[in-house]
PDB file of C-alpha atoms in Angstrom:
ATOM      1  CA  MET P   1     -11.975  14.629 -11.103  1.00 41.00           C
ATOM      2  CA  ARG P   2      -9.092  12.665 -12.503  1.00 42.00           C
ATOM      3  CA  ARG P   3      -8.271   9.391 -10.755  1.00 43.00           C
ATOM      4  CA  ILE P   4      -5.109   7.328 -10.454  1.00 41.00           C
ATOM      5  CA  PRO P   5      -5.044   4.079 -12.486  1.00 38.00           C
ATOM      6  CA  ARG P   6      -3.756   1.059 -10.543  1.00 35.00           C
ATOM      7  CA  VAL P   7      -0.992   0.138 -13.010  1.00 35.00           C
ATOM      8  CA  PHE P   8       2.656   0.755 -13.481  1.00 40.00           C
ATOM      9  CA  LEU P   9       3.334   3.651 -15.789  1.00 40.00           C
ATOM     10  CA  GLY P  10       5.452   4.591 -18.765  1.00 47.00           C
ATOM     11  CA  VAL P  11       6.478   8.189 -19.470  1.00 49.00           C
ATOM     12  CA  ALA P  12       6.994  10.071 -22.699  1.00 44.00           C
ATOM     13  CA  ALA P  13       9.347  12.994 -22.959  1.00 38.00           C
ATOM     14  CA  ALA P  14       6.408  15.390 -22.837  1.00 32.00           C
ATOM     15  CA  ALA P  15       3.508  13.331 -21.474  1.00 32.00           C
ATOM     16  CA  LEU P  16       2.648  10.390 -19.263  1.00 34.00           C
ATOM     17  CA  LEU P  17       1.768   7.072 -20.854  1.00 32.00           C
ATOM     18  CA  VAL P  18      -0.375   4.549 -19.015  1.00 32.00           C
ATOM     19  CA  ALA P  19       1.003   1.091 -19.702  1.00 33.00           C
ATOM     20  CA  GLY P  20      -0.270  -2.195 -18.277  1.00 34.00           C
ATOM     21  CA  CYS P  21       2.553  -3.947 -16.489  1.00 37.00           C
ATOM     22  CA  GLY P  22       1.443  -1.887 -10.805  1.00 39.00           C
ATOM     23  CA  PRO P  23      -8.129   8.157  15.901  1.00 39.00           C
ATOM     24  CA  ASP P  24     -10.151   7.953  12.750  1.00 43.00           C
ATOM     25  CA  ASP P  25     -13.784   8.961  12.740  1.00 41.00           C
ATOM     26  CA  GLY P  26     -14.741   5.613  11.293  1.00 40.00           C
ATOM     27  CA  ALA P  27     -16.048   2.633  13.139  1.00 41.00           C
ATOM     28  CA  ALA P  28     -12.693   1.267  14.290  1.00 42.00           C
ATOM     29  CA  THR P  29     -10.644   3.213  16.766  1.00 39.00           C
ATOM     30  CA  GLY P  30      -6.927   3.650  16.325  1.00 41.00           C
ATOM     31  CA  PRO P  31      -4.339   6.075  14.962  1.00 42.00           C
ATOM     32  CA  GLY P  32      -5.517   8.456  12.248  1.00 41.00           C
ATOM     33  CA  PRO P  33      -3.656   9.771   9.189  1.00 40.00           C
ATOM     34  CA  GLU P  34      -1.924  12.512  11.169  1.00 40.00           C
ATOM     35  CA  GLY P  35      -0.308  10.079  13.643  1.00 42.00           C
ATOM     36  CA  GLY P  36       3.094   8.522  13.665  1.00 45.00           C
ATOM     37  CA  ALA P  37       4.470   5.988  11.230  1.00 53.00           C
ATOM     38  CA  GLY P  38       6.977   3.183  11.366  1.00 54.00           C
ATOM     39  CA  SER P  39       8.245  -0.064   9.974  1.00 48.00           C
ATOM     40  CA  ALA P  40       7.550  -3.595  11.063  1.00 53.00           C
ATOM     41  CA  SER P  41       8.915  -7.099  10.857  1.00 47.00           C
ATOM     42  CA  GLY P  42       8.588 -10.202  12.967  1.00 49.00           C
ATOM     43  CA  ALA P  43       7.560 -13.812  13.237  1.00 48.00           C
ATOM     44  CA  ALA P  44       4.017 -15.125  13.345  1.00 48.00           C
ATOM     45  CA  PRO P  45       2.544 -15.264  16.856  1.00 51.00           C
ATOM     46  CA  LYS P  46       1.372 -18.440  18.532  1.00 50.00           C
ATOM     47  CA  SER P  47      -2.340 -19.191  18.759  1.00 46.00           C
ATOM     48  CA  SER P  48      -4.072 -19.533  22.092  1.00 45.00           C
ATOM     49  CA  ALA P  49      -7.075 -21.748  22.632  1.00 50.00           C
ATOM     50  CA  ALA P  50      -7.938 -19.962  25.879  1.00 53.00           C
ATOM     51  CA  LYS P  51     -10.584 -17.267  26.001  1.00 64.00           C
ATOM     52  CA  ALA P  52      -8.843 -14.065  24.926  1.00 69.00           C
ATOM     53  CA  ALA P  53      -9.377 -10.426  25.771  1.00 90.00           C
ATOM     54  CA  PRO P  54      -9.849  -8.032  22.837  1.00 93.00           C
ATOM     55  CA  LEU P  55      -6.710  -6.688  21.208  1.00 96.00           C
ATOM     56  CA  ALA P  56      -5.813  -2.987  21.424  1.00 97.00           C
ATOM     57  CA  VAL P  57      -8.072  -1.719  18.606  1.00 97.00           C
ATOM     58  CA  ALA P  58     -11.721  -2.769  18.378  1.00 96.00           C
ATOM     59  CA  VAL P  59     -12.898  -3.161  14.779  1.00 97.00           C
ATOM     60  CA  THR P  60     -16.647  -2.519  14.771  1.00 96.00           C
ATOM     61  CA  GLY P  61     -17.381  -1.608  11.175  1.00 96.00           C
ATOM     62  CA  PRO P  62     -15.999  -0.392   7.837  1.00 96.00           C
ATOM     63  CA  GLN P  63     -13.494   2.460   7.947  1.00 96.00           C
ATOM     64  CA  LYS P  64     -14.199   5.808   6.359  1.00 96.00           C
ATOM     65  CA  GLY P  65     -11.799   7.070   3.732  1.00 96.00           C
ATOM     66  CA  VAL P  66     -10.747   3.691   2.317  1.00 98.00           C
ATOM     67  CA  ALA P  67     -11.145   3.552  -1.470  1.00 97.00           C
ATOM     68  CA  GLU P  68     -12.661   0.469  -3.073  1.00 94.00           C
ATOM     69  CA  SER P  69      -9.816   0.304  -5.588  1.00 94.00           C
ATOM     70  CA  GLY P  70      -6.587   2.089  -6.399  1.00 94.00           C
ATOM     71  CA  ALA P  71      -8.248   3.639  -9.430  1.00 93.00           C
ATOM     72  CA  ASP P  72     -10.573   5.553  -7.094  1.00 95.00           C
ATOM     73  CA  MET P  73      -7.716   7.492  -5.498  1.00 96.00           C
ATOM     74  CA  GLU P  74      -7.218  11.136  -6.388  1.00 95.00           C
ATOM     75  CA  GLU P  75      -3.964  12.083  -8.055  1.00 96.00           C
ATOM     76  CA  PRO P  76      -1.321  13.526  -5.751  1.00 96.00           C
ATOM     77  CA  PRO P  77      -0.845  17.296  -5.874  1.00 95.00           C
ATOM     78  CA  GLY P  78       1.928  18.957  -7.841  1.00 95.00           C
ATOM     79  CA  LYS P  79       1.517  17.227 -11.183  1.00 96.00           C
ATOM     80  CA  PRO P  80       4.359  18.360 -13.486  1.00 96.00           C
ATOM     81  CA  ASP P  81       3.558  19.865 -16.869  1.00 93.00           C
ATOM     82  CA  GLY P  82       4.290  18.065 -20.114  1.00 86.00           C
ATOM     83  CA  GLY P  83       7.650  19.753 -20.468  1.00 90.00           C
ATOM     84  CA  ALA P  84       9.045  18.422 -17.205  1.00 95.00           C
ATOM     85  CA  ASP P  85      12.139  16.239 -17.379  1.00 95.00           C
ATOM     86  CA  PHE P  86      11.812  12.461 -17.402  1.00 96.00           C
ATOM     87  CA  THR P  87      12.938  11.916 -13.811  1.00 97.00           C
ATOM     88  CA  THR P  88      10.430  14.465 -12.477  1.00 97.00           C
ATOM     89  CA  GLN P  89       7.607  12.746 -14.327  1.00 97.00           C
ATOM     90  CA  VAL P  90       8.629   9.335 -13.009  1.00 98.00           C
ATOM     91  CA  GLU P  91       8.835  10.642  -9.431  1.00 98.00           C
ATOM     92  CA  TYR P  92       5.313  12.006  -9.690  1.00 98.00           C
ATOM     93  CA  ALA P  93       3.979   8.773 -11.203  1.00 98.00           C
ATOM     94  CA  LEU P  94       5.540   6.743  -8.377  1.00 98.00           C
ATOM     95  CA  GLN P  95       3.614   8.798  -5.806  1.00 98.00           C
ATOM     96  CA  GLY P  96       0.407   7.894  -7.598  1.00 97.00           C
ATOM     97  CA  ASP P  97       1.371   4.238  -7.617  1.00 97.00           C
ATOM     98  CA  LEU P  98       1.988   4.221  -3.866  1.00 98.00           C
ATOM     99  CA  LEU P  99      -1.318   5.989  -3.194  1.00 97.00           C
ATOM    100  CA  SER P 100      -3.012   3.294  -5.240  1.00 97.00           C
ATOM    101  CA  ASP P 101      -1.454   0.726  -2.906  1.00 96.00           C
ATOM    102  CA  ALA P 102      -2.498   2.655   0.201  1.00 97.00           C
ATOM    103  CA  ARG P 103      -6.124   3.301  -0.828  1.00 98.00           C
ATOM    104  CA  VAL P 104      -6.178   5.915   1.934  1.00 98.00           C
ATOM    105  CA  ALA P 105      -5.298   9.560   1.262  1.00 97.00           C
ATOM    106  CA  GLY P 106      -1.953  10.631   2.683  1.00 97.00           C
ATOM    107  CA  ARG P 107       1.047  12.865   2.108  1.00 98.00           C
ATOM    108  CA  THR P 108       3.516  11.534  -0.455  1.00 98.00           C
ATOM    109  CA  THR P 109       6.936  12.479  -1.787  1.00 98.00           C
ATOM    110  CA  ALA P 110       9.303  10.795  -4.222  1.00 98.00           C
ATOM    111  CA  VAL P 111      12.927  11.174  -5.174  1.00 98.00           C
ATOM    112  CA  CYS P 112      15.252   9.339  -7.534  1.00 98.00           C
ATOM    113  CA  PRO P 113      18.514  10.742  -6.137  1.00 98.00           C
ATOM    114  CA  HIS P 114      20.665   9.884  -9.143  1.00 98.00           C
ATOM    115  CA  GLY P 115      17.932  10.444 -11.700  1.00 98.00           C
ATOM    116  CA  VAL P 116      16.319   7.798 -13.888  1.00 98.00           C
ATOM    117  CA  THR P 117      18.689   6.446 -16.512  1.00 97.00           C
ATOM    118  CA  ARG P 118      16.879   6.457 -19.830  1.00 96.00           C
ATOM    119  CA  GLU P 119      18.487   3.498 -21.548  1.00 96.00           C
ATOM    120  CA  ALA P 120      17.151   0.074 -22.474  1.00 97.00           C
ATOM    121  CA  LYS P 121      17.168  -2.290 -19.457  1.00 97.00           C
ATOM    122  CA  ALA P 122      18.732   0.367 -17.199  1.00 98.00           C
ATOM    123  CA  THR P 123      17.690   0.306 -13.552  1.00 98.00           C
ATOM    124  CA  SER P 124      17.463   3.264 -11.178  1.00 98.00           C
ATOM    125  CA  ALA P 125      16.751   3.523  -7.461  1.00 98.00           C
ATOM    126  CA  CYS P 126      13.967   5.746  -6.151  1.00 98.00           C
ATOM    127  CA  THR P 127      12.372   6.294  -2.748  1.00 98.00           C
ATOM    128  CA  VAL P 128       8.692   7.114  -2.301  1.00 98.00           C
ATOM    129  CA  THR P 129       7.206   8.129   1.035  1.00 98.00           C
ATOM    130  CA  TYR P 130       3.681   7.877   2.417  1.00 98.00           C
ATOM    131  CA  GLU P 131       3.095   9.748   5.673  1.00 98.00           C
ATOM    132  CA  GLY P 132       6.849   9.698   6.175  1.00 97.00           C
ATOM    133  CA  VAL P 133       7.247   5.938   5.614  1.00 98.00           C
ATOM    134  CA  GLU P 134       9.871   5.173   2.970  1.00 98.00           C
ATOM    135  CA  ILE P 135       9.228   2.571   0.274  1.00 98.00           C
ATOM    136  CA  PRO P 136      12.234   1.848  -1.984  1.00 98.00           C
ATOM    137  CA  TYR P 137      11.487   1.319  -5.669  1.00 98.00           C
ATOM    138  CA  THR P 138      13.508  -0.010  -8.588  1.00 98.00           C
ATOM    139  CA  VAL P 139      12.672   1.553 -11.957  1.00 98.00           C
ATOM    140  CA  THR P 140      13.650  -0.496 -15.007  1.00 98.00           C
ATOM    141  CA  ILE P 141      13.500   0.856 -18.556  1.00 98.00           C
ATOM    142  CA  GLY P 142      11.941  -1.440 -21.170  1.00 97.00           C
ATOM    143  CA  GLU P 143      14.366  -3.671 -23.030  1.00 96.00           C
ATOM    144  CA  THR P 144      13.138  -2.503 -26.461  1.00 95.00           C
ATOM    145  CA  TYR P 145      13.560   1.216 -25.750  1.00 96.00           C
ATOM    146  CA  GLU P 146      15.498   3.235 -28.324  1.00 95.00           C
ATOM    147  CA  PRO P 147      16.850   6.770 -27.721  1.00 92.00           C
ATOM    148  CA  ASP P 148      14.661   8.268 -30.444  1.00 91.00           C
ATOM    149  CA  ASP P 149      11.424   6.651 -29.148  1.00 93.00           C
ATOM    150  CA  ILE P 150       8.681   9.099 -28.240  1.00 91.00           C
ATOM    151  CA  LEU P 151       7.470   6.966 -25.357  1.00 93.00           C
ATOM    152  CA  THR P 152       9.636   5.431 -22.659  1.00 95.00           C
ATOM    153  CA  PRO P 153       8.143   2.241 -21.195  1.00 96.00           C
ATOM    154  CA  TYR P 154       9.325   1.270 -17.749  1.00 97.00           C
ATOM    155  CA  ARG P 155       8.498  -0.995 -14.832  1.00 97.00           C
ATOM    156  CA  ALA P 156       8.381   0.293 -11.255  1.00 98.00           C
ATOM    157  CA  GLU P 157       8.768  -2.353  -8.533  1.00 97.00           C
ATOM    158  CA  PRO P 158       8.530  -1.608  -4.799  1.00 98.00           C
ATOM    159  CA  ARG P 159      11.095  -3.493  -2.707  1.00 98.00           C
ATOM    160  CA  LYS P 160       8.916  -3.167   0.395  1.00 98.00           C
ATOM    161  CA  ARG P 161       5.146  -3.181   0.832  1.00 98.00           C
ATOM    162  CA  LEU P 162       3.067  -0.469   2.440  1.00 98.00           C
ATOM    163  CA  LEU P 163       0.863  -1.508   5.368  1.00 98.00           C
ATOM    164  CA  VAL P 164      -1.791   1.076   6.286  1.00 98.00           C
ATOM    165  CA  ALA P 165      -3.608   0.615   9.598  1.00 98.00           C
ATOM    166  CA  ARG P 166      -6.925   2.015   8.449  1.00 97.00           C
ATOM    167  CA  ARG P 167      -6.988  -0.281   5.441  1.00 98.00           C
ATOM    168  CA  VAL P 168      -6.088  -3.289   7.616  1.00 98.00           C
ATOM    169  CA  HIS P 169      -9.025  -2.561   9.937  1.00 98.00           C
ATOM    170  CA  HIS P 170     -11.361  -1.973   7.003  1.00 97.00           C
ATOM    171  CA  GLU P 171     -10.486  -5.156   5.156  1.00 97.00           C
ATOM    172  CA  PHE P 172     -10.501  -7.270   8.302  1.00 98.00           C
ATOM    173  CA  TRP P 173     -14.090  -6.129   8.879  1.00 97.00           C
ATOM    174  CA  GLU P 174     -14.981  -6.726   5.239  1.00 96.00           C
ATOM    175  CA  ARG P 175     -13.715 -10.292   5.492  1.00 96.00           C
ATOM    176  CA  PHE P 176     -14.836 -11.344   8.976  1.00 95.00           C
ATOM    177  CA  GLY P 177     -17.284  -8.763  10.352  1.00 94.00           C
ATOM    178  CA  GLY P 178     -21.034  -8.410  10.421  1.00 88.00           C
ATOM    179  CA  ASP P 179     -22.066 -11.589  12.259  1.00 89.00           C
ATOM    180  CA  ALA P 180     -24.021 -11.100  15.495  1.00 88.00           C
ATOM    181  CA  GLY P 181     -22.008 -12.122  18.514  1.00 89.00           C
ATOM    182  CA  THR P 182     -18.632 -11.869  16.786  1.00 94.00           C
ATOM    183  CA  GLU P 183     -16.110  -9.344  18.084  1.00 96.00           C
ATOM    184  CA  LEU P 184     -13.188  -8.201  15.943  1.00 97.00           C
ATOM    185  CA  SER P 185     -10.013  -6.502  17.128  1.00 97.00           C
ATOM    186  CA  CYS P 186      -6.434  -5.909  16.029  1.00 98.00           C
ATOM    187  CA  ASP P 187      -3.109  -4.987  17.534  1.00 97.00           C
ATOM    188  CA  GLU P 188      -2.269  -1.296  17.454  1.00 96.00           C
ATOM    189  CA  ILE P 189      -0.643  -0.771  14.069  1.00 97.00           C
ATOM    190  CA  PRO P 190       1.187   2.411  12.997  1.00 97.00           C
ATOM    191  CA  VAL P 191      -0.663   4.692  10.591  1.00 97.00           C
ATOM    192  CA  ALA P 192       1.660   3.257   7.950  1.00 98.00           C
ATOM    193  CA  ALA P 193       4.604   0.872   7.932  1.00 98.00           C
ATOM    194  CA  ALA P 194       7.063  -0.547   5.414  1.00 98.00           C
ATOM    195  CA  VAL P 195       6.957  -4.345   5.543  1.00 98.00           C
ATOM    196  CA  ASP P 196       8.397  -7.306   3.671  1.00 97.00           C
ATOM    197  CA  GLY P 197       5.992  -8.503   1.001  1.00 95.00           C
ATOM    198  CA  SER P 198       3.726 -11.377   2.105  1.00 95.00           C
ATOM    199  CA  ALA P 199       5.750 -11.972   5.296  1.00 96.00           C
ATOM    200  CA  PRO P 200       4.150 -11.825   8.761  1.00 95.00           C
ATOM    201  CA  THR P 201       4.573  -8.341  10.186  1.00 97.00           C
ATOM    202  CA  GLY P 202       4.346  -9.238  13.859  1.00 96.00           C
ATOM    203  CA  TYR P 203       0.878  -7.652  14.052  1.00 98.00           C
ATOM    204  CA  THR P 204      -2.247  -9.747  14.508  1.00 97.00           C
ATOM    205  CA  CYS P 205      -6.006  -9.442  14.383  1.00 98.00           C
ATOM    206  CA  GLN P 206      -8.552 -11.763  15.964  1.00 97.00           C
ATOM    207  CA  THR P 207     -12.184 -12.761  15.989  1.00 97.00           C
ATOM    208  CA  VAL P 208     -14.058 -13.909  19.092  1.00 95.00           C
ATOM    209  CA  ARG P 209     -17.421 -15.592  18.579  1.00 92.00           C
ATOM    210  CA  ASP P 210     -20.026 -15.490  21.365  1.00 89.00           C
ATOM    211  CA  GLY P 211     -17.414 -14.767  24.019  1.00 84.00           C
ATOM    212  CA  GLY P 212     -15.453 -17.933  23.300  1.00 89.00           C
ATOM    213  CA  ALA P 213     -11.847 -18.517  22.346  1.00 89.00           C
ATOM    214  CA  ALA P 214     -10.118 -16.180  19.936  1.00 94.00           C
ATOM    215  CA  THR P 215      -9.229 -17.094  16.373  1.00 95.00           C
ATOM    216  CA  ARG P 216      -5.993 -15.300  15.580  1.00 96.00           C
ATOM    217  CA  TYR P 217      -4.724 -14.085  12.204  1.00 97.00           C
ATOM    218  CA  THR P 218      -1.299 -12.831  11.212  1.00 98.00           C
ATOM    219  CA  VAL P 219      -1.233  -9.582   9.263  1.00 98.00           C
ATOM    220  CA  ALA P 220       0.893  -9.250   6.121  1.00 97.00           C
ATOM    221  CA  ALA P 221       0.723  -7.257   2.885  1.00 97.00           C
ATOM    222  CA  ASP P 222       1.335  -7.903  -0.790  1.00 95.00           C
ATOM    223  CA  SER P 223       0.534  -6.100  -4.040  1.00 93.00           C
ATOM    224  CA  ASP P 224      -3.199  -6.530  -3.404  1.00 94.00           C
ATOM    225  CA  GLY P 225      -3.101  -5.136   0.133  1.00 95.00           C
ATOM    226  CA  PRO P 226      -3.494  -6.685   3.614  1.00 97.00           C
ATOM    227  CA  LEU P 227      -3.329 -10.455   4.029  1.00 97.00           C
ATOM    228  CA  PHE P 228      -4.831 -12.400   6.944  1.00 98.00           C
ATOM    229  CA  ASP P 229      -3.592 -15.921   7.596  1.00 97.00           C
ATOM    230  CA  ARG P 230      -5.146 -17.974  10.365  1.00 97.00           C
ATOM    231  CA  VAL P 231      -2.797 -19.090  13.116  1.00 94.00           C
ATOM    232  CA  GLN P 232      -3.093 -22.835  13.448  1.00 88.00           C
ATOM    233  CA  ASP P 233      -3.627 -24.299  16.913  1.00 74.00           C
TER     234      ASP P 233
END
């Protein structure tokens, strides 16, 4: 079974070129991959030293269906043949890139409404969706590209980051779970959301040790996935 490499891609006229540049049945309860989706933004919450009740979603173990790396994700369906036009090949490659970010299987689409301009340094706008959530991309052709080149190197940069609830729960457990007497929970997060890279999303997770006060963490996302920053008292 062919897997998706976690890199940005270049495309030849007739073939893809890989170029280095890019309620679930698991242990945590919450929305599954068929639920709704949304976008998020907001400021970091304030920490509370008082004993806190659990947040909306209890995180009691690793989540099923979360890949260890982007390279472990299956390719999206509908791969174009080698004779497909350049824009079609880029649109397909962008779906694979977003799935690599998600690390959870989901429905994807991609469109570059004005095509991808195949000229050195040219930029084109594309939109890729994951479970209906739109992530805008900028595609930039390599500065050394010549019209008669067989391969067309390009860089694909998302202008938003994808936050996936199941991956948040999974990685929060991987980082903080497993200790006896420690309870983990998170706010209810949409199945997927488009967020500003590295910025607090307005969602939080927390740990509570031996029934004491909660330690709160803001939730953000960057190119490596979910980020958890402790809220200072």
